[in-house]
Coordinates of C-alpha atoms and ligand atoms in Angstrom, one line a residue:
X1 CA 0.0 0.0 0.0
X2 CA 1.4 3.3 -1.1
X3 CA 2.0 6.0 1.6
X4 CA -0.5 8.4 -0.2
X5 CA -3.2 5.7 0.3
X6 CA -2.4 5.3 4.0
X7 CA -2.7 9.1 4.5
X8 CA -6.0 9.2 2.6
X9 CA -7.4 6.1 4.4
X10 CA -6.6 7.6 7.8
X11 CA -8.3 10.9 7.0
X12 CA -11.4 9.1 5.5
X13 CA -11.7 6.8 8.4
X14 CA -11.7 9.6 11.0
X15 CA -13.9 11.9 8.8
X16 CA -16.3 8.9 8.7
X17 CA -16.3 9.1 12.6
X18 CA -17.4 12.7 12.7
X19 CA -14.0 14.3 12.7
X20 CA -13.4 17.6 10.9
X21 CA -10.3 17.6 8.6
X22 CA -8.0 20.4 9.6
X23 CA -5.0 21.2 7.2
X24 CA -1.5 20.9 8.5
X25 CA -0.2 24.1 10.1
X26 CA 3.1 25.7 9.4
X27 CA 6.3 24.3 10.9
X28 CA 6.7 27.7 12.5
X29 CA 4.2 27.6 15.4
X30 CA 1.8 30.6 15.2
X31 CA 1.7 32.7 18.3
X32 CA 3.5 30.1 20.5
X33 CA 6.7 31.5 22.0
X34 CA 7.3 28.3 23.9
X35 CA 8.1 26.2 20.8
X36 CA 10.8 26.7 18.2
X37 CA 9.1 24.4 15.6
X38 CA 5.9 22.4 15.4
X39 CA 6.6 19.0 17.0
X40 CA 3.2 17.3 17.1
X41 CA -0.2 17.5 15.6
X42 CA -1.7 18.9 18.8
X43 CA 0.4 22.1 18.6
X44 CA -2.0 24.0 16.5
X45 CA -4.9 22.9 18.8
X46 CA -3.3 24.0 22.1
X47 CA -5.8 26.8 22.7
X48 CA -8.7 24.4 22.2
X49 CA -7.3 21.9 24.8
X50 CA -6.8 24.7 27.4
X51 CA -10.3 26.1 26.8
X52 CA -8.8 29.5 25.6
X53 CA -10.6 29.1 22.2
X54 CA -13.7 27.2 20.9
X55 CA -12.8 24.5 18.3
X56 CA -14.8 24.5 15.0
X57 CA -15.8 20.9 16.0
X58 CA -15.0 18.7 19.0
X59 CA -13.6 16.0 16.8
X60 CA -10.7 16.9 14.6
X61 CA -8.2 15.1 12.4
X62 CA -5.1 16.2 10.5
X63 CA -1.9 15.2 8.9
X64 CA 0.6 17.5 10.4
X65 CA 4.2 18.2 9.3
X66 CA 6.4 17.9 12.4
X67 CA 10.0 18.6 13.1
X68 CA 12.0 17.2 16.0
X69 CA 15.4 18.7 16.6
X70 CA 16.2 16.1 19.2
X71 CA 16.4 13.5 16.6
X72 CA 19.0 15.0 14.3
X73 CA 21.8 12.8 15.4
X74 CA 19.6 9.6 15.1
X75 CA 18.8 10.3 11.5
X76 CA 20.1 7.4 9.2
X77 CA 19.0 4.6 11.5
X78 CA 15.9 2.6 10.6
X79 CA 13.2 4.8 12.1
X80 CA 14.3 8.3 13.2
X81 CA 13.7 11.5 11.2
X82 CA 13.8 15.1 11.8
X83 CA 10.7 15.8 9.6
X84 CA 7.8 13.5 9.6
X85 CA 4.1 13.6 8.8
X86 CA 1.9 12.9 11.9
X87 CA -1.5 11.4 11.4
X88 CA -3.7 12.4 14.3
X89 CA -7.2 12.3 15.6
X90 CA -8.2 14.7 18.4
X91 CA -11.2 15.0 20.8
X92 CA -11.6 18.3 22.5
X93 CA -13.6 17.3 25.5
X94 CA -15.7 14.9 23.5
X95 CA -14.7 11.2 23.5
X96 CA -12.0 9.8 25.8
X97 CA -10.0 6.6 26.4
X98 CA -12.7 4.1 25.4
X99 CA -13.4 5.5 21.9
X100 CA -9.8 6.5 21.3
X101 CA -8.7 2.9 21.8
X102 CA -11.6 1.5 19.8
X103 CA -10.8 3.8 16.8
X104 CA -7.1 3.1 16.9
X105 CA -7.6 -0.7 17.0
X106 CA -10.3 -0.6 14.3
X107 CA -8.1 1.5 12.0
X108 CA -5.0 -0.6 12.2
X109 CA -6.5 -4.1 12.4
X110 CA -9.8 -3.6 10.5
X111 CA -8.8 -1.0 7.9
X112 CA -5.1 -1.5 7.4
X113 CA -5.4 -5.2 8.4
X114 CA -2.2 -5.4 10.4
X115 CA -1.8 -8.9 12.0
X116 CA -3.0 -8.7 15.6
X117 CA -0.3 -11.1 16.8
X118 CA 2.3 -8.5 15.9
X119 CA 0.8 -5.7 18.0
X120 CA 1.8 -4.9 21.5
X121 CA 0.6 -2.0 23.7
X122 CA 1.9 0.0 26.6
X123 CA 0.0 1.9 29.3
X124 CA 1.0 4.3 32.1
X125 CA 1.9 2.6 35.3
X126 CA -1.4 2.7 37.1
X127 CA -3.7 3.1 34.2
X128 CA -5.7 -0.1 34.8
X129 CA -8.6 1.3 32.7
X130 CA -6.5 1.5 29.5
X131 CA -5.0 -2.0 30.3
X132 CA -8.5 -3.5 30.6
X133 CA -9.6 -1.8 27.3
X134 CA -6.6 -3.3 25.4
X135 CA -7.3 -6.6 27.0
X136 CA -10.9 -6.4 25.9
X137 CA -9.8 -5.8 22.3
X138 CA -8.0 -9.2 22.5
X139 CA -4.4 -8.1 23.2
X140 CA -3.0 -10.8 25.4
X141 CA -2.1 -9.5 28.8
X142 CA 1.6 -10.4 28.4
X143 CA 1.8 -8.1 25.4
X144 CA 0.4 -5.1 27.3
X145 CA 3.3 -3.5 29.3
X146 CA 3.1 -0.8 32.0
X147 CA 5.7 1.9 31.6
X148 CA 6.7 5.0 33.6
X149 CA 6.8 8.7 32.9
X150 CA 9.7 8.5 30.5
X151 CA 7.7 6.4 28.0
X152 CA 4.1 6.8 28.9
X153 CA 3.5 10.4 29.9
X154 CA 3.4 12.8 27.0
X155 CA 4.0 16.5 26.9
X156 CA 3.9 19.3 27.3
X157 CA 5.2 20.4 23.8
X158 CA 7.4 23.4 24.8
X159 CA 8.0 24.8 28.3
X160 CA 4.3 24.5 29.3
X161 CA 1.0 23.2 28.0
X162 CA -1.4 20.4 28.0
X163 CA -0.1 16.9 28.7
X164 CA -1.2 13.5 30.1
X165 CA -0.6 9.8 30.5
X166 CA -0.4 8.0 27.2
X167 CA -0.7 4.5 25.7
X168 CA 1.3 3.3 22.7
X169 CA 0.9 0.7 20.0
X170 CA 4.1 -1.1 19.0
X171 CA 4.7 -3.3 16.0
X172 CA 6.8 -6.5 16.7
X173 CA 9.2 -7.1 13.8
X174 CA 9.9 -10.5 15.3
X175 CA 12.2 -12.0 17.9
X176 CA 14.6 -12.9 19.3
X177 CA 15.9 -9.8 21.1
X178 CA 18.7 -8.3 19.2
X179 CA 20.5 -7.6 22.5
X180 CA 20.2 -11.1 23.6
X181 CA 17.7 -10.6 26.4
X182 CA 15.4 -13.5 27.3
X183 CA 11.9 -13.2 25.6
X184 CA 10.1 -12.1 28.8
X185 CA 12.5 -9.2 29.3
X186 CA 12.4 -7.9 25.7
X187 CA 9.4 -5.6 25.0
X188 CA 8.4 -2.3 23.6
X189 CA 10.8 -0.5 25.9
X190 CA 13.8 -2.5 24.8
X191 CA 16.3 -0.6 22.6
X192 CA 17.1 -3.6 20.5
X193 CA 15.0 -2.4 17.5
X194 CA 12.7 -5.4 17.5
X195 CA 9.8 -3.2 18.4
X196 CA 8.7 -0.1 16.5
X197 CA 6.3 2.4 18.2
X198 CA 3.6 3.3 15.6
X199 CA 0.9 5.2 17.4
X200 CA 0.7 7.2 20.6
X201 CA -2.6 7.9 22.2
X202 CA -2.5 10.7 24.8
X203 CA -5.1 10.9 27.4
X204 CA -4.7 14.6 27.8
X205 CA -5.9 15.6 31.3
X206 CA -3.4 18.2 32.7
X207 CA -1.9 21.6 32.1
X208 CA 1.8 21.7 33.2
X209 CA 3.2 25.1 33.9
X210 CA 6.7 26.4 33.7
X211 CA 7.4 25.2 37.3
X212 CA 6.2 21.8 36.2
X213 CA 3.1 22.1 38.3
X214 CA 0.2 20.1 36.9
X215 CA -3.5 21.2 37.1
X216 CA -6.5 19.4 35.6
X217 CA -7.7 20.8 32.3
X218 CA -11.4 21.9 32.1
X219 CA -12.2 18.6 30.3
X220 CA -10.3 15.5 29.4
X221 CA -9.1 15.4 25.8
X222 CA -7.6 12.9 23.2
X223 CA -4.5 13.6 21.2
X224 CA -3.1 10.9 19.1
X225 CA -0.2 10.7 16.8
X226 CA 1.0 8.1 14.3
X227 CA 4.1 8.7 12.1
X228 CA 3.1 8.2 8.5
X229 CA 6.7 7.1 7.6
X230 CA 6.7 4.4 10.3
X231 CA 3.3 3.0 9.6
X232 CA 4.2 3.0 5.9
X233 CA 7.4 1.1 6.8
X234 CA 5.2 -1.6 8.5
X235 CA 2.7 -1.7 5.8
X236 CA 5.3 -2.1 3.1
X237 CA 7.4 -4.6 5.2
X238 CA 10.4 -2.4 4.7
X239 CA 13.5 -2.7 6.7
X240 CA 13.6 1.0 7.5
X241 CA 11.6 4.2 6.8
X242 CA 14.0 4.9 4.0
X243 CA 13.0 1.7 2.2
X244 CA 9.4 2.9 1.7
X245 CA 7.9 4.8 -1.3
X246 CA 8.3 8.0 0.7
X247 CA 12.1 7.9 0.6
X248 CA 13.0 5.7 -2.3
X249 CA 12.7 8.4 -5.1
X250 CA 14.7 10.8 -3.0
X251 CA 17.4 8.2 -2.3
X252 CA 17.5 7.2 -6.0
X253 CA 18.3 10.8 -6.9
X254 CA 21.1 10.9 -4.3
X255 CA 22.5 7.7 -5.7
X256 CA 22.3 9.0 -9.2
X257 CA 24.1 12.2 -8.4
X258 CA 26.8 10.3 -6.4
X259 CA 27.1 7.4 -8.7
X260 CA 26.5 5.1 -5.7
X261 CA 24.3 2.1 -5.1
X262 CA 22.0 1.9 -2.1
X263 CA 22.1 -1.2 0.0
X264 CA 25.7 -2.2 -0.7
X265 CA 27.6 -0.8 2.2
X266 CA 26.4 0.3 5.7
X267 CA 28.4 3.5 5.9
X268 CA 27.5 4.7 2.4
X269 CA 23.8 3.9 3.1
X270 CA 23.8 6.0 6.2
X271 CA 25.3 9.0 4.3
X272 CA 22.8 8.5 1.5
X273 CA 19.9 8.5 4.0
X274 CA 21.1 11.6 5.8
X275 CA 21.5 13.6 2.6
X276 CA 18.0 12.5 1.5
X277 CA 16.4 13.1 4.9
X278 CA 18.0 16.5 5.5
X279 CA 17.3 17.7 2.0
X280 CA 13.6 16.8 2.6
X281 CA 13.5 18.6 5.9
X282 CA 15.3 21.6 4.7
X283 CA 12.9 22.0 1.7
X284 CA 9.9 21.9 4.1
X285 CA 11.5 24.4 6.5
X286 CA 12.4 26.9 3.8
X287 CA 8.9 26.5 2.3
X288 CA 7.5 27.6 5.7
X289 CA 9.8 30.7 5.7
X290 CA 12.7 29.6 7.7
X291 CA 16.0 30.9 6.3
X292 CA 19.5 29.8 7.4
X293 CA 20.8 31.9 10.3
X294 CA 22.9 31.8 13.5
X295 CA 20.2 31.4 16.0
X296 CA 16.8 29.7 16.7
X297 CA 15.1 28.1 13.7
X298 CA 17.6 29.6 11.2
X299 CA 20.3 27.8 13.0
X300 CA 18.4 24.5 13.1
X301 CA 18.1 24.8 9.3
X302 CA 21.7 25.8 8.8
X303 CA 22.9 22.8 10.8
X304 CA 20.8 20.5 8.8
X305 CA 22.2 21.8 5.6
X306 CA 25.7 21.6 6.8
X307 CA 25.3 18.0 8.0
X308 CA 23.8 17.1 4.7
X309 CA 26.7 18.6 2.8
X310 CA 29.3 16.9 5.1
X311 CA 27.6 13.5 4.5
X312 CA 27.3 14.4 0.9
X313 CA 31.0 15.1 0.7
X314 CA 31.5 11.5 1.9
X315 CA 29.7 10.3 -1.1
X316 CA 31.8 12.4 -3.3
X317 CA 29.1 15.1 -3.8
X318 CA 30.2 18.6 -3.6
X319 CA 29.2 22.1 -4.6
X320 CA 30.1 22.8 -8.2
X321 CA 31.2 26.4 -8.1
X322 CA 31.8 26.7 -11.8
X323 CA 28.2 25.9 -12.6
X324 CA 26.6 27.2 -9.3
X325 CA 25.3 23.6 -9.1
X326 CA 24.1 22.6 -5.7
X327 CA 23.5 18.8 -5.1
X328 CA 21.2 19.5 -2.2
X329 CA 19.0 21.7 -4.4
X330 CA 18.9 18.9 -6.9
X331 CA 17.8 16.4 -4.2
X332 CA 15.2 18.9 -2.9
X333 CA 13.7 19.2 -6.4
X334 CA 12.6 15.5 -6.2
X335 CA 11.0 16.2 -2.7
X336 CA 9.1 19.1 -4.2
X337 CA 8.0 16.9 -7.1
X338 CA 6.7 14.2 -4.9
X339 CA 5.1 16.1 -2.1
X340 CA 4.2 19.4 -3.8
X341 CA 0.8 18.0 -4.4
X342 CA 0.0 17.3 -0.8
X343 CA 1.9 20.4 0.5
X344 CA 1.4 23.2 -2.1
X345 CA 3.8 25.5 -0.3
X346 CA 6.6 23.3 -1.5
X347 CA 5.6 23.7 -5.2
X348 CA 4.9 27.4 -4.8
X349 CA 8.2 28.1 -3.0
X350 CA 10.3 26.0 -5.4
X351 CA 12.5 28.8 -6.8
X352 CA 13.1 30.2 -3.3
X353 CA 13.9 26.8 -1.9
X354 CA 16.4 26.0 -4.6
X355 CA 17.9 29.5 -4.3
X356 CA 18.4 29.3 -0.5
X357 CA 20.0 25.9 -0.7
X358 CA 22.3 27.0 -3.5
X359 CA 23.5 30.0 -1.5
X360 CA 24.0 28.2 1.7
X361 CA 25.8 25.3 0.0
X362 CA 28.1 27.7 -1.9
X363 CA 28.8 29.5 1.3
X364 CA 29.5 26.5 3.3
X365 CA 31.7 25.0 0.5
X366 CA 34.0 28.0 0.8
X367 CA 34.1 27.6 4.5
X368 CA 35.1 24.0 4.5
X369 CA 37.4 24.2 1.6
X370 CA 40.4 24.9 3.8
X371 CA 39.2 24.0 7.2
X372 CA 38.2 20.3 6.4
X373 CA 41.6 19.1 4.9
X374 CA 43.3 20.8 7.9
X375 CA 41.1 18.9 10.3
X376 CA 40.9 15.6 8.5
X377 CA 44.3 15.4 7.0
X378 CA 46.5 17.1 9.5
X379 CA 44.9 17.6 13.0
X380 CA 43.1 14.3 13.4
X381 CA 46.2 12.3 12.1
X382 CA 48.4 14.2 14.4
X383 CA 46.2 13.3 17.4
X384 CA 46.2 9.6 16.3
X385 CA 49.9 9.7 15.7
X386 CA 50.6 10.9 19.3
X387 CA 48.3 8.2 20.6
X388 CA 50.2 5.6 18.6
X389 CA 53.5 6.8 20.0
X390 CA 52.2 6.7 23.5
X391 CA 50.6 3.3 23.1
X392 CA 51.9 0.6 25.4
X393 CA 54.0 3.0 27.4
X394 CA 53.6 3.4 31.2
X395 CA 51.0 6.0 32.0
X396 CA 53.3 8.1 34.1
X397 CA 56.4 7.7 31.9
X398 CA 57.6 11.0 30.4
X399 CA 56.4 11.4 26.8
X400 CA 58.8 12.7 24.3
X401 CA 57.8 13.8 20.8
X402 CA 60.3 12.6 18.3
X403 CA 61.3 15.9 17.1
X404 CA 61.7 17.1 13.6
X405 CA 62.8 20.6 13.9
X406 CA 61.3 20.8 17.4
X407 CA 57.8 19.6 16.7
X408 CA 56.0 16.5 15.8
X409 CA 56.1 15.5 12.1
X410 CA 52.8 16.1 10.5
X411 CA 51.7 13.4 8.1
X412 CA 51.7 15.6 5.0
X413 CA 54.2 18.0 3.7
X414 CA 51.9 20.6 2.3
X415 CA 51.9 22.8 5.3
X416 CA 53.1 25.9 3.7
X417 CA 49.9 28.0 3.7
X418 CA 48.7 26.8 7.0
X419 CA 52.0 26.5 8.8
X420 CA 51.3 29.4 11.1
X421 CA 47.9 28.1 12.0
X422 CA 49.2 24.6 12.6
X423 CA 51.8 26.1 15.0
X424 CA 48.9 27.5 17.0
X425 CA 46.8 24.5 16.7
X426 CA 49.5 22.1 17.9
X427 CA 50.4 24.3 20.8
X428 CA 48.7 21.9 23.2
X429 CA 51.4 19.3 22.3
X430 CA 53.9 21.4 24.2
X431 CA 52.0 20.8 27.3
X432 CA 52.1 17.0 27.0
X433 CA 54.4 15.6 29.7
X434 CA 53.4 12.0 30.3
X435 CA 52.2 9.1 28.2
X436 CA 48.8 9.3 29.9
X437 CA 48.5 12.9 28.8
X438 CA 49.5 11.9 25.3
X439 CA 46.8 9.2 25.2
X440 CA 44.3 11.8 26.5
X441 CA 45.4 14.1 23.7
X442 CA 44.9 11.4 21.1
X443 CA 41.2 11.1 22.0
X444 CA 40.2 14.7 22.1
X445 CA 40.4 17.8 20.0
X446 CA 41.2 20.6 22.5
X447 CA 39.0 23.6 22.9
X448 CA 41.8 25.8 21.5
X449 CA 42.1 23.8 18.4
X450 CA 38.3 23.9 17.7
X451 CA 38.4 27.6 18.4
X452 CA 41.3 28.3 16.0
X453 CA 39.5 26.4 13.2
X454 CA 36.4 28.4 14.0
X455 CA 38.0 31.8 14.3
X456 CA 40.3 31.5 11.4
X457 CA 38.1 29.6 8.9
X458 CA 34.7 30.1 10.3
X459 CA 34.7 26.3 10.6
X460 CA 31.7 25.6 12.9
X461 CA 32.5 23.7 16.1
X462 CA 29.6 21.2 15.5
X463 CA 31.1 20.4 12.3
X464 CA 34.5 19.8 13.9
X465 CA 32.7 17.7 16.5
X466 CA 30.9 15.7 13.8
X467 CA 34.0 15.0 11.8
X468 CA 36.0 14.2 15.0
X469 CA 33.3 11.8 16.1
X470 CA 33.6 9.9 12.8
X471 CA 37.3 9.4 13.5
X472 CA 36.6 8.3 17.1
X473 CA 37.5 11.6 18.7
X474 CA 35.6 14.0 20.8
X475 CA 35.8 17.8 21.2
X476 CA 36.5 19.7 24.4
X477 CA 33.3 21.7 24.2
X478 CA 33.8 23.3 27.5
X479 CA 37.3 24.5 26.5
X480 CA 35.9 25.8 23.2
X481 CA 33.3 27.8 25.0
X482 CA 35.9 29.3 27.3
X483 CA 37.9 30.4 24.2
X484 CA 34.8 31.9 22.7
X485 CA 34.1 33.8 25.9
X486 CA 37.6 35.0 26.0
X487 CA 37.3 36.2 22.4
X488 CA 34.1 38.0 23.3
X489 CA 35.8 39.8 26.2
X490 CA 38.7 40.8 23.8
X491 CA 36.1 42.1 21.3
X492 CA 34.3 44.0 24.0
X493 CA 37.4 45.5 25.2
X494 CA 38.6 46.4 21.7
X495 CA 35.3 48.0 20.7
X496 CA 34.5 49.6 23.9
X497 CA 31.0 48.2 23.9
X498 CA 29.3 44.9 23.8
X499 CA 27.3 43.3 21.0
X500 CA 29.6 43.8 18.1
X501 CA 31.0 40.4 18.4
X502 CA 28.0 38.6 16.9
X503 CA 28.0 41.1 14.0
X504 CA 31.7 40.2 13.4
X505 CA 30.8 36.6 13.5
X506 CA 28.3 37.1 10.7
X507 CA 30.9 39.0 8.6
X508 CA 33.5 36.2 9.3
X509 CA 31.0 33.5 8.3
X510 CA 30.2 35.3 5.1
X511 CA 33.9 34.8 4.5
X512 CA 36.9 36.3 2.9
X513 CA 37.0 36.8 -0.8
X514 CA 33.3 37.2 -1.0
X515 CA 33.1 40.4 -2.9
X516 CA 35.2 41.5 -5.9
X517 CA 35.8 45.2 -6.0
X518 CA 35.5 46.1 -9.7
X519 CA 38.1 48.7 -9.7
X520 CA 38.8 52.2 -9.6
X521 CA 37.3 53.5 -12.9
X522 CA 33.9 51.8 -12.7
X523 CA 31.0 53.5 -11.3
X524 CA 28.2 51.1 -12.5
X525 CA 27.8 47.4 -12.6
X526 CA 25.1 44.6 -12.7
X527 CA 25.6 42.3 -9.8
X528 CA 23.9 39.7 -7.6
X529 CA 22.9 40.2 -4.0
X530 CA 24.6 37.4 -2.2
X531 CA 23.7 38.3 1.4
X532 CA 21.6 40.6 3.5
X533 CA 22.3 41.5 7.1
X534 CA 19.6 43.1 9.2
X535 CA 20.5 44.1 12.8
X536 CA 23.6 42.1 12.6
X537 CA 21.8 38.9 11.6
X538 CA 21.7 37.2 8.2
X539 CA 18.3 37.8 6.6
X540 CA 16.9 36.7 3.3
X541 CA 15.3 40.0 2.5
X542 CA 14.8 43.5 3.7
X543 CA 11.6 45.5 3.1
X544 CA 10.8 49.2 2.6
X545 CA 12.1 51.5 5.4
X546 CA 14.4 48.8 6.8
X547 CA 18.0 49.5 7.4
X548 CA 20.3 46.8 6.2
X549 CA 23.7 45.7 4.9
X550 CA 23.8 44.3 1.5
X551 CA 26.7 42.2 0.1
X552 CA 27.1 41.9 -3.7
X553 CA 29.0 39.4 -5.7
X554 CA 31.0 42.2 -7.2
X555 CA 30.7 46.0 -6.7
X556 CA 31.9 49.3 -8.1
X557 CA 31.5 50.8 -4.6
X558 CA 34.7 51.5 -2.7
X559 CA 34.8 50.6 1.0
X560 CA 36.2 53.1 3.4
X561 CA 40.0 52.6 3.8
X562 CA 43.3 54.2 2.8
X563 CA 42.1 57.6 3.8
X564 CA 39.0 57.6 1.6
X565 CA 35.5 57.5 2.8
X566 CA 33.2 54.7 1.7
X567 CA 31.0 55.2 -1.4
X568 CA 27.2 55.9 -1.3
X569 CA 24.9 55.3 -4.2
X570 CA 22.0 53.1 -5.3
X571 CA 21.2 49.3 -5.8
X572 CA 18.2 48.9 -8.0
X573 CA 16.3 45.7 -8.8
X574 CA 13.0 45.3 -10.5
X575 CA 11.5 44.9 -7.1
X576 CA 13.1 47.5 -5.0
X577 CA 15.5 50.3 -4.5
X578 CA 18.3 50.3 -1.9
X579 CA 20.0 53.6 -1.0
X580 CA 23.6 53.0 -0.1
X581 CA 24.8 55.5 2.6
X582 CA 28.2 54.0 3.3
X583 CA 30.4 51.2 2.2
X584 CA 32.7 49.3 4.6
X585 CA 35.0 46.3 4.5
X586 CA 34.6 44.8 8.0
X587 CA 36.7 41.6 7.2
X588 CA 39.2 41.1 4.5
X589 CA 37.6 40.6 1.1
X590 CA 34.1 41.3 2.2
X591 CA 32.4 44.6 1.2
X592 CA 29.1 45.6 2.7
X593 CA 26.9 48.3 1.4
X594 CA 25.1 50.0 4.3
X595 CA 21.9 51.9 4.0
X596 CA 18.1 51.7 3.7
X597 CA 15.5 50.1 1.5
X598 CA 13.9 53.2 -0.1
X599 CA 11.1 51.2 -1.8
X600 CA 10.0 47.7 -2.4
X601 CA 12.1 44.8 -1.2
X602 CA 15.7 43.7 -1.7
X603 CA 16.4 40.0 -1.4
X604 CA 19.3 37.6 -1.6
X605 CA 19.6 36.4 -5.1
X606 CA 18.3 39.5 -6.7
X607 CA 20.0 41.0 -9.7
X608 CA 20.7 44.7 -9.1
X609 CA 22.1 47.6 -11.0
X610 CA 24.7 49.1 -8.7
X611 CA 25.6 52.7 -9.3
X612 CA 27.9 55.0 -7.3
X613 CA 28.2 58.6 -8.4
X614 CA 31.9 58.9 -8.2
X615 CA 34.9 57.0 -9.3
X616 CA 37.3 56.1 -6.6
X617 CA 40.7 57.7 -6.8
X618 CA 43.3 55.2 -8.0
X619 CA 45.9 54.4 -5.3
X620 CA 49.2 56.0 -6.0
X621 CA 51.1 52.9 -6.9
X622 CA 50.3 49.6 -8.6
X623 CA 48.5 46.9 -6.6
X624 CA 50.5 43.8 -7.1
X625 CA 51.7 43.7 -3.5
X626 CA 54.3 46.3 -4.2
X627 CA 52.1 49.0 -2.8
X628 CA 53.2 52.2 -1.3
X629 CA 53.5 51.8 2.5
X630 CA 50.4 54.0 3.1
X631 CA 48.2 51.7 0.9
X632 CA 49.5 48.3 2.1
X633 CA 46.9 47.8 4.7
X634 CA 44.1 48.6 2.4
X635 CA 45.4 46.4 -0.3
X636 CA 45.9 43.5 2.0
X637 CA 42.4 44.0 3.4
X638 CA 41.1 43.6 -0.1
X639 CA 42.4 40.1 -0.2
X640 CA 42.4 40.0 -4.0
X641 CA 45.2 42.3 -4.8
Ligands
LIG1 N1 1.2 14.5 21.0 C1 1.5 13.1 21.0 C2 2.9 12.8 20.3 O1 3.5 13.6 19.7 C3 0.5 12.4 20.2 O2 0.1 13.1 19.1 O3 3.3 11.7 20.4

């Protein structure tokens, strides 16, 4: 049975039982500051459960797109996803346990015809009523398990909200226990993978406040959720959610792009799954208006995209700068094709989704270009080498680094461009006194190393951690945070006021060599908006009246420096006009145009006509690094000269 049929059958079944079909709400919860993203079908109904608002009907049903940040690291296994579709039926003070259990049982055994002998259920510790109801349905008592708060008490979604004890239906893929436990000890709460939770019925009775105090709701309610991907996996007898019709077309596209085959090698399969899953989630997030950023939802999306790129790299997929070709965008196109009918926002947002993915991939590709080889080919091997040298030695014995010119030999000779950085990165080596410390060093990237990678290359610490983990190393996050704090202090001290550090980070992330200065005689050019910064944060667009900083791919505007003021002028697109008041180069190779949107909007990806009224005075000598001393700093800060 295809997933589209399961989705439809569910909705038909509950509509047949008097439920009103409510469309999925956005992944960005409306008016709910306690939640970053929509995590369950009940989120849009919270005010109904609490009694703040009257529902259009007391019985509701929906297929809700949900996103769970907590599952990011588990993506790639057989059942976890960041984004999934949740099939749900809801009773707002109408029916309760009895009917909820009746409906669920009827749907999966009567309608979907799942074999009863494969089904187990769980109830909250003292919920005898639910236990009896399942037993009456014919579930043998030994297949009904009582579980505690961790498994069988649900909610609230966010810091506060409705919650209650719950009861789950699990599918038994068949014994024995994969962890070798005896049959009577393996059950739905065993982590061996034999059981798959398919449906959660919440008997919503309480409101939990921020102090975790629970008070009874005006009326008891029902909130159920069944993951479409999981029930499809069961219905299709698939080994994982990725082996269903939901993911197979996406996986096929990843394989086609990477020239790989799925199902041949465990590691490759995980990478393929991660790329497929994250591309799908990213497409949905962008369609709902999330754009990559450094905080909140924007950061969740950025992290997903970066993970997808890293796993893609493992498959040999990389951003093709020459053709501005993003593999993630190519994968997302398949997602849009397949789900654009069910979620029209995907089809409507197609151009925007592709553009955002393309930009983010291009930007990240530049970031990892230097940082990744440094980490993977130099730093990690260095750590391992130290471990190898210390192996088998007495823990307390002095540890000597076989010196090659005073420092350990690095397993590659191409250290020229990064020699200075490596010196700083390998500074912790100097502190190793004993073999025990050497062993410690071999297992962990220090905070200072992670910080140097971040500070010099904008290489994000979670990427360092991700790459390190693959090689069996961890990262000293506490040490990293200390370095960051020290850096903030330095920035505060240097600028005389706080707050500018974040802005600097945005500039650094945008990266060196981002903008080409078109030269001293040009006053006009057509260029592309590559980034927009509003209030020190990356933004996708700025609207009329808003102050912003605009970064162009190339510009005739001269940034303040070398004794000349920054240029003013106009950036015009068919959709808007941006009045440039000043031009600055906050980090080497990056030029930002500061000003205000005079009319319309200006968005990343727009083509603009950039005009500045005056030509910049040519520096007094040539710019091939033989500059006059007074120009040297400016030239160096341009990066390109
Ligand atoms: N809110 C419950 C869950 O997310 C049931 O929908 O599992």
